[in-house]
Amino acid sequence: VQIANSVLKSNIMKCFTALIFAAACLSLSQAETVDIDWIYGMTENEICVAPGTIINFVWEKDHNVVEVASQGDFDDCTGFTDTEAYEGPLAWPVPEAEGTYFIICGVRTHCSTGNQKLAVTVGTC
């Protein structure tokens, strides 16, 4: 009887572990995805998303995606050194920490004269 109870407990733990793993995989596979047309001349520059969201910056070539440290750097298109263009698109998993993150295109004058930037607020929208 004691051996049967031990086997039963072991099987229950295995099932419980498998259930937890399956739930974690399901939550990851159901992350919200938001597409952003990452173009020179953007008119929408703010978005609010839940933690775990994936933002797809959609473009073909001649852009990049750079996070800057502050609202001031975002407003003035400063505070970055990455100016190399690369091919898109780029899937960016937003941080889990709530707050506002500032994303710009660091290629040539795409941020300053093309308004190619996005303020991403992560939290309850």
Coordinates of N, CA and C in Angstrom, one line a residue:
V1 N 0.8 -1.2 0.0 CA 0.0 0.0 0.0 C 0.9 1.3 0.0
Q2 N 1.9 1.2 0.8 CA 2.8 2.4 0.9 C 3.5 2.6 -0.5
I3 N 3.9 1.6 -1.2 CA 4.5 1.8 -2.5 C 3.5 2.3 -3.5
A4 N 2.3 1.8 -3.4 CA 1.2 2.3 -4.3 C 0.9 3.8 -4.1
N5 N 0.9 4.2 -2.8 CA 0.7 5.7 -2.5 C 1.9 6.5 -3.0
S6 N 3.1 6.0 -2.9 CA 4.3 6.7 -3.4 C 4.2 6.9 -4.9
V7 N 3.8 5.8 -5.6 CA 3.7 5.9 -7.1 C 2.6 6.8 -7.5
L8 N 1.5 6.8 -6.8 CA 0.4 7.7 -7.0 C 0.8 9.2 -6.9
K9 N 1.5 9.5 -5.8 CA 2.0 10.8 -5.5 C 2.9 11.3 -6.6
S10 N 3.8 10.4 -7.0 CA 4.8 10.7 -8.1 C 4.0 11.0 -9.4
N11 N 3.0 10.2 -9.7 CA 2.3 10.5 -11.0 C 1.5 11.8 -10.9
I12 N 0.9 12.1 -9.7 CA 0.2 13.3 -9.6 C 1.2 14.5 -9.7
M13 N 2.3 14.4 -9.2 CA 3.3 15.5 -9.3 C 3.7 15.7 -10.8
K14 N 3.9 14.6 -11.5 CA 4.3 14.7 -12.9 C 3.2 15.3 -13.7
C15 N 2.0 15.0 -13.4 CA 0.8 15.6 -14.1 C 0.7 17.1 -13.8
F16 N 0.9 17.4 -12.6 CA 0.8 18.8 -12.1 C 1.9 19.6 -12.8
T17 N 3.1 19.1 -12.9 CA 4.3 19.8 -13.5 C 4.0 19.9 -15.0
A18 N 3.4 18.9 -15.7 CA 3.1 19.0 -17.1 C 2.0 20.1 -17.3
L19 N 1.0 20.1 -16.4 CA 0.0 21.1 -16.5 C 0.5 22.6 -16.4
I20 N 1.4 22.8 -15.5 CA 2.0 24.1 -15.3 C 2.8 24.5 -16.5
F21 N 3.6 23.5 -17.0 CA 4.4 23.8 -18.2 C 3.5 24.1 -19.4
A22 N 2.4 23.4 -19.6 CA 1.5 23.6 -20.7 C 0.8 25.0 -20.6
A23 N 0.5 25.4 -19.4 CA -0.2 26.7 -19.2 C 0.8 27.8 -19.5
A24 N 2.1 27.7 -19.1 CA 3.1 28.7 -19.4 C 3.3 28.8 -20.9
C25 N 3.4 27.7 -21.6 CA 3.6 27.7 -23.0 C 2.4 28.4 -23.7
L26 N 1.2 28.1 -23.2 CA 0.0 28.6 -23.8 C 0.0 30.2 -23.6
S27 N 0.3 30.6 -22.5 CA 0.3 32.1 -22.2 C 1.4 32.8 -23.1
L28 N 2.5 32.2 -23.4 CA 3.5 32.7 -24.2 C 3.0 32.8 -25.7
S29 N 2.4 31.7 -26.1 CA 1.9 31.6 -27.5 C 0.8 32.6 -27.8
Q30 N 0.1 33.0 -26.7 CA -1.1 33.9 -26.9 C -0.7 35.4 -26.6
A31 N 0.6 35.7 -26.6 CA 1.0 37.1 -26.4 C 0.4 38.0 -27.4
E32 N -0.1 39.1 -27.0 CA -0.7 40.1 -28.0 C 0.4 40.6 -28.9
T33 N 0.1 40.8 -30.2 CA 1.0 41.3 -31.2 C 0.5 42.5 -31.8
V34 N 1.3 43.6 -31.9 CA 0.9 44.8 -32.5 C 1.8 45.2 -33.6
D35 N 1.3 45.5 -34.8 CA 2.2 45.9 -35.9 C 2.2 47.4 -36.0
I36 N 3.5 47.9 -36.1 CA 3.7 49.3 -36.3 C 4.4 49.5 -37.7
D37 N 3.7 50.3 -38.5 CA 4.4 50.7 -39.8 C 5.5 51.7 -39.4
W38 N 6.7 51.2 -39.5 CA 7.9 51.9 -39.1 C 8.4 52.7 -40.3
I39 N 7.9 53.9 -40.5 CA 8.1 54.7 -41.7 C 8.5 56.1 -41.4
Y40 N 9.2 56.7 -42.3 CA 9.6 58.1 -42.3 C 8.3 58.9 -42.5
G41 N 8.0 59.9 -41.6 CA 6.8 60.6 -41.7 C 5.6 60.1 -40.9
M42 N 6.0 59.4 -39.8 CA 4.9 58.8 -38.9 C 4.1 59.9 -38.3
T43 N 2.8 59.6 -38.1 CA 1.9 60.6 -37.5 C 1.4 60.1 -36.2
E44 N 1.4 58.8 -35.9 CA 1.0 58.2 -34.6 C 2.3 57.8 -33.9
N45 N 2.5 58.5 -32.8 CA 3.8 58.3 -32.1 C 3.7 57.8 -30.6
E46 N 2.5 57.3 -30.3 CA 2.3 56.8 -28.9 C 1.5 55.5 -29.0
I47 N 1.8 54.6 -28.1 CA 1.0 53.4 -28.0 C 1.0 52.9 -26.6
C48 N 0.0 52.3 -26.1 CA -0.1 51.7 -24.8 C -0.4 50.2 -25.0
V49 N 0.4 49.3 -24.4 CA 0.3 47.9 -24.5 C 0.5 47.2 -23.1
A50 N 0.0 46.0 -23.0 CA 0.1 45.2 -21.8 C 1.5 44.6 -21.8
P51 N 2.0 44.3 -20.6 CA 3.3 43.5 -20.5 C 3.1 42.2 -21.3
G52 N 4.2 41.8 -21.9 CA 4.2 40.6 -22.6 C 3.8 40.8 -24.1
T53 N 3.4 42.0 -24.5 CA 3.1 42.2 -25.9 C 4.3 42.2 -26.8
I54 N 4.1 41.8 -28.0 CA 5.2 41.9 -29.0 C 4.9 43.0 -30.0
I55 N 5.7 43.9 -30.1 CA 5.5 45.0 -31.2 C 6.4 44.6 -32.4
N56 N 5.7 44.5 -33.5 CA 6.4 44.2 -34.8 C 6.6 45.6 -35.5
F57 N 7.9 46.0 -35.5 CA 8.2 47.2 -36.3 C 8.4 46.7 -37.7
V58 N 7.5 47.2 -38.6 CA 7.4 46.7 -39.9 C 8.0 47.7 -40.9
W59 N 9.1 47.3 -41.6 CA 9.7 48.0 -42.7 C 10.5 47.0 -43.5
E60 N 11.0 47.4 -44.6 CA 11.8 46.5 -45.4 C 13.3 46.8 -45.3
K61 N 13.7 48.1 -45.5 CA 15.2 48.4 -45.4 C 15.4 49.9 -45.0
D62 N 16.6 50.2 -44.7 CA 17.0 51.6 -44.4 C 16.4 52.2 -43.2
H63 N 16.2 51.4 -42.2 CA 15.8 51.9 -40.8 C 16.4 51.0 -39.8
N64 N 16.3 51.5 -38.5 CA 16.7 50.7 -37.4 C 15.7 51.0 -36.2
V65 N 15.9 50.3 -35.1 CA 15.0 50.5 -33.9 C 16.0 50.7 -32.8
V66 N 15.9 51.9 -32.1 CA 16.8 52.2 -31.1 C 16.0 52.7 -29.9
E67 N 16.3 52.2 -28.7 CA 15.7 52.7 -27.5 C 16.6 53.8 -26.9
V68 N 16.0 54.9 -26.6 CA 16.7 56.0 -25.9 C 16.2 56.1 -24.5
A69 N 17.0 56.8 -23.6 CA 16.8 56.7 -22.2 C 15.8 57.6 -21.6
S70 N 15.4 58.6 -22.3 CA 14.5 59.6 -21.6 C 13.6 60.3 -22.6
Q71 N 12.6 60.9 -22.0 CA 11.6 61.7 -22.8 C 12.3 62.8 -23.6
G72 N 13.3 63.4 -22.9 CA 14.1 64.5 -23.6 C 14.9 64.0 -24.8
D73 N 15.5 62.8 -24.7 CA 16.2 62.2 -25.8 C 15.2 61.9 -26.9
F74 N 14.0 61.4 -26.6 CA 13.0 61.1 -27.5 C 12.5 62.4 -28.2
D75 N 12.2 63.4 -27.5 CA 11.7 64.7 -28.1 C 12.8 65.3 -29.0
D76 N 14.0 65.3 -28.6 CA 15.1 65.9 -29.3 C 15.9 65.0 -30.3
C77 N 15.5 63.7 -30.3 CA 16.2 62.8 -31.2 C 17.7 62.7 -30.9
T78 N 18.0 62.6 -29.6 CA 19.4 62.6 -29.1 C 19.6 61.3 -28.2
G79 N 20.9 61.1 -27.8 CA 21.1 60.1 -26.8 C 21.3 58.7 -27.4
F80 N 21.7 58.6 -28.6 CA 21.9 57.3 -29.2 C 23.2 57.3 -30.1
T81 N 23.8 56.2 -30.4 CA 24.9 56.1 -31.2 C 24.7 55.1 -32.4
D82 N 23.7 54.3 -32.3 CA 23.4 53.3 -33.4 C 22.7 54.0 -34.6
T83 N 23.5 54.2 -35.6 CA 22.9 54.9 -36.8 C 22.9 54.0 -38.0
E84 N 23.3 52.7 -37.8 CA 23.3 51.8 -39.0 C 21.9 51.3 -39.3
A85 N 21.6 51.3 -40.6 CA 20.3 50.8 -41.1 C 20.5 49.3 -41.2
Y86 N 19.4 48.6 -41.1 CA 19.3 47.2 -41.3 C 17.9 46.8 -41.9
E87 N 17.8 45.6 -42.4 CA 16.5 45.2 -42.9 C 15.5 44.8 -41.8
G88 N 14.3 45.1 -42.1 CA 13.2 44.7 -41.2 C 12.4 43.6 -41.7
P89 N 11.4 43.2 -41.0 CA 10.9 43.8 -39.8 C 11.6 43.3 -38.5
L90 N 11.2 43.9 -37.4 CA 11.8 43.5 -36.1 C 10.7 43.3 -35.1
A91 N 10.7 42.1 -34.5 CA 9.8 41.8 -33.4 C 10.4 42.2 -32.1
W92 N 9.8 43.1 -31.3 CA 10.3 43.6 -30.1 C 9.4 43.2 -28.9
P93 N 9.8 42.3 -28.1 CA 9.0 42.0 -26.9 C 9.1 43.1 -25.9
V94 N 8.0 43.8 -25.6 CA 8.1 44.9 -24.6 C 8.5 44.4 -23.3
P95 N 9.2 45.2 -22.5 CA 9.6 44.8 -21.1 C 8.4 44.5 -20.3
E96 N 8.6 43.6 -19.3 CA 7.5 43.3 -18.4 C 7.3 44.4 -17.4
A97 N 8.3 45.2 -17.1 CA 8.1 46.3 -16.2 C 7.3 47.4 -16.7
E98 N 6.3 47.9 -16.0 CA 5.4 49.0 -16.4 C 6.2 50.3 -16.5
G99 N 5.9 51.1 -17.4 CA 6.5 52.4 -17.6 C 6.5 52.8 -19.1
T100 N 7.2 53.9 -19.4 CA 7.2 54.3 -20.8 C 8.6 54.1 -21.4
Y101 N 8.7 53.6 -22.5 CA 9.9 53.3 -23.2 C 9.9 54.1 -24.5
F102 N 11.1 54.6 -24.9 CA 11.2 55.6 -26.0 C 12.0 54.9 -27.1
I103 N 11.4 54.8 -28.3 CA 12.0 54.1 -29.4 C 12.1 55.1 -30.6
I104 N 13.2 55.1 -31.2 CA 13.4 56.0 -32.4 C 14.1 55.2 -33.5
C105 N 14.1 55.8 -34.7 CA 14.9 55.3 -35.8 C 16.2 56.2 -35.8
G106 N 17.3 55.6 -35.6 CA 18.6 56.3 -35.5 C 19.3 56.6 -36.9
V107 N 18.6 56.2 -38.0 CA 19.2 56.4 -39.3 C 19.1 57.8 -39.8
R108 N 20.2 58.4 -40.2 CA 20.2 59.8 -40.7 C 19.3 60.7 -39.9
T109 N 18.4 61.4 -40.5 CA 17.5 62.3 -39.8 C 16.0 61.8 -39.7
H110 N 15.9 60.4 -39.7 CA 14.6 59.8 -39.7 C 13.8 60.2 -38.5
C111 N 14.5 60.4 -37.3 CA 13.8 60.7 -36.1 C 13.5 62.2 -36.1
S112 N 14.5 63.1 -36.4 CA 14.3 64.5 -36.2 C 13.4 65.1 -37.3
T113 N 13.6 64.8 -38.6 CA 12.8 65.4 -39.6 C 11.7 64.5 -40.1
G114 N 11.8 63.2 -39.9 CA 10.8 62.2 -40.3 C 9.8 61.8 -39.2
N115 N 10.0 62.3 -38.0 CA 9.2 61.9 -36.9 C 9.0 60.4 -36.7
Q116 N 10.1 59.7 -37.0 CA 10.0 58.2 -36.9 C 10.5 57.8 -35.5
K117 N 9.5 57.8 -34.6 CA 9.7 57.5 -33.2 C 8.4 57.0 -32.6
L118 N 8.5 56.3 -31.5 CA 7.3 55.7 -30.8 C 7.6 55.7 -29.3
A119 N 6.7 56.3 -28.5 CA 6.6 56.2 -27.1 C 5.7 55.0 -26.7
V120 N 6.3 54.0 -26.1 CA 5.6 52.8 -25.7 C 5.3 52.8 -24.2
T121 N 4.0 52.9 -23.9 CA 3.7 52.8 -22.5 C 3.2 51.4 -22.2
V122 N 3.9 50.8 -21.2 CA 3.6 49.4 -20.8 C 2.8 49.4 -19.5
G123 N 1.6 48.9 -19.5 CA 0.8 48.9 -18.3 C -0.7 48.6 -18.6
T124 N -1.5 49.0 -17.7 CA -3.0 48.9 -17.9 C -3.4 50.0 -18.8
C125 N -3.9 49.7 -19.9 CA -4.3 50.8 -20.9 C -5.8 51.1 -20.8

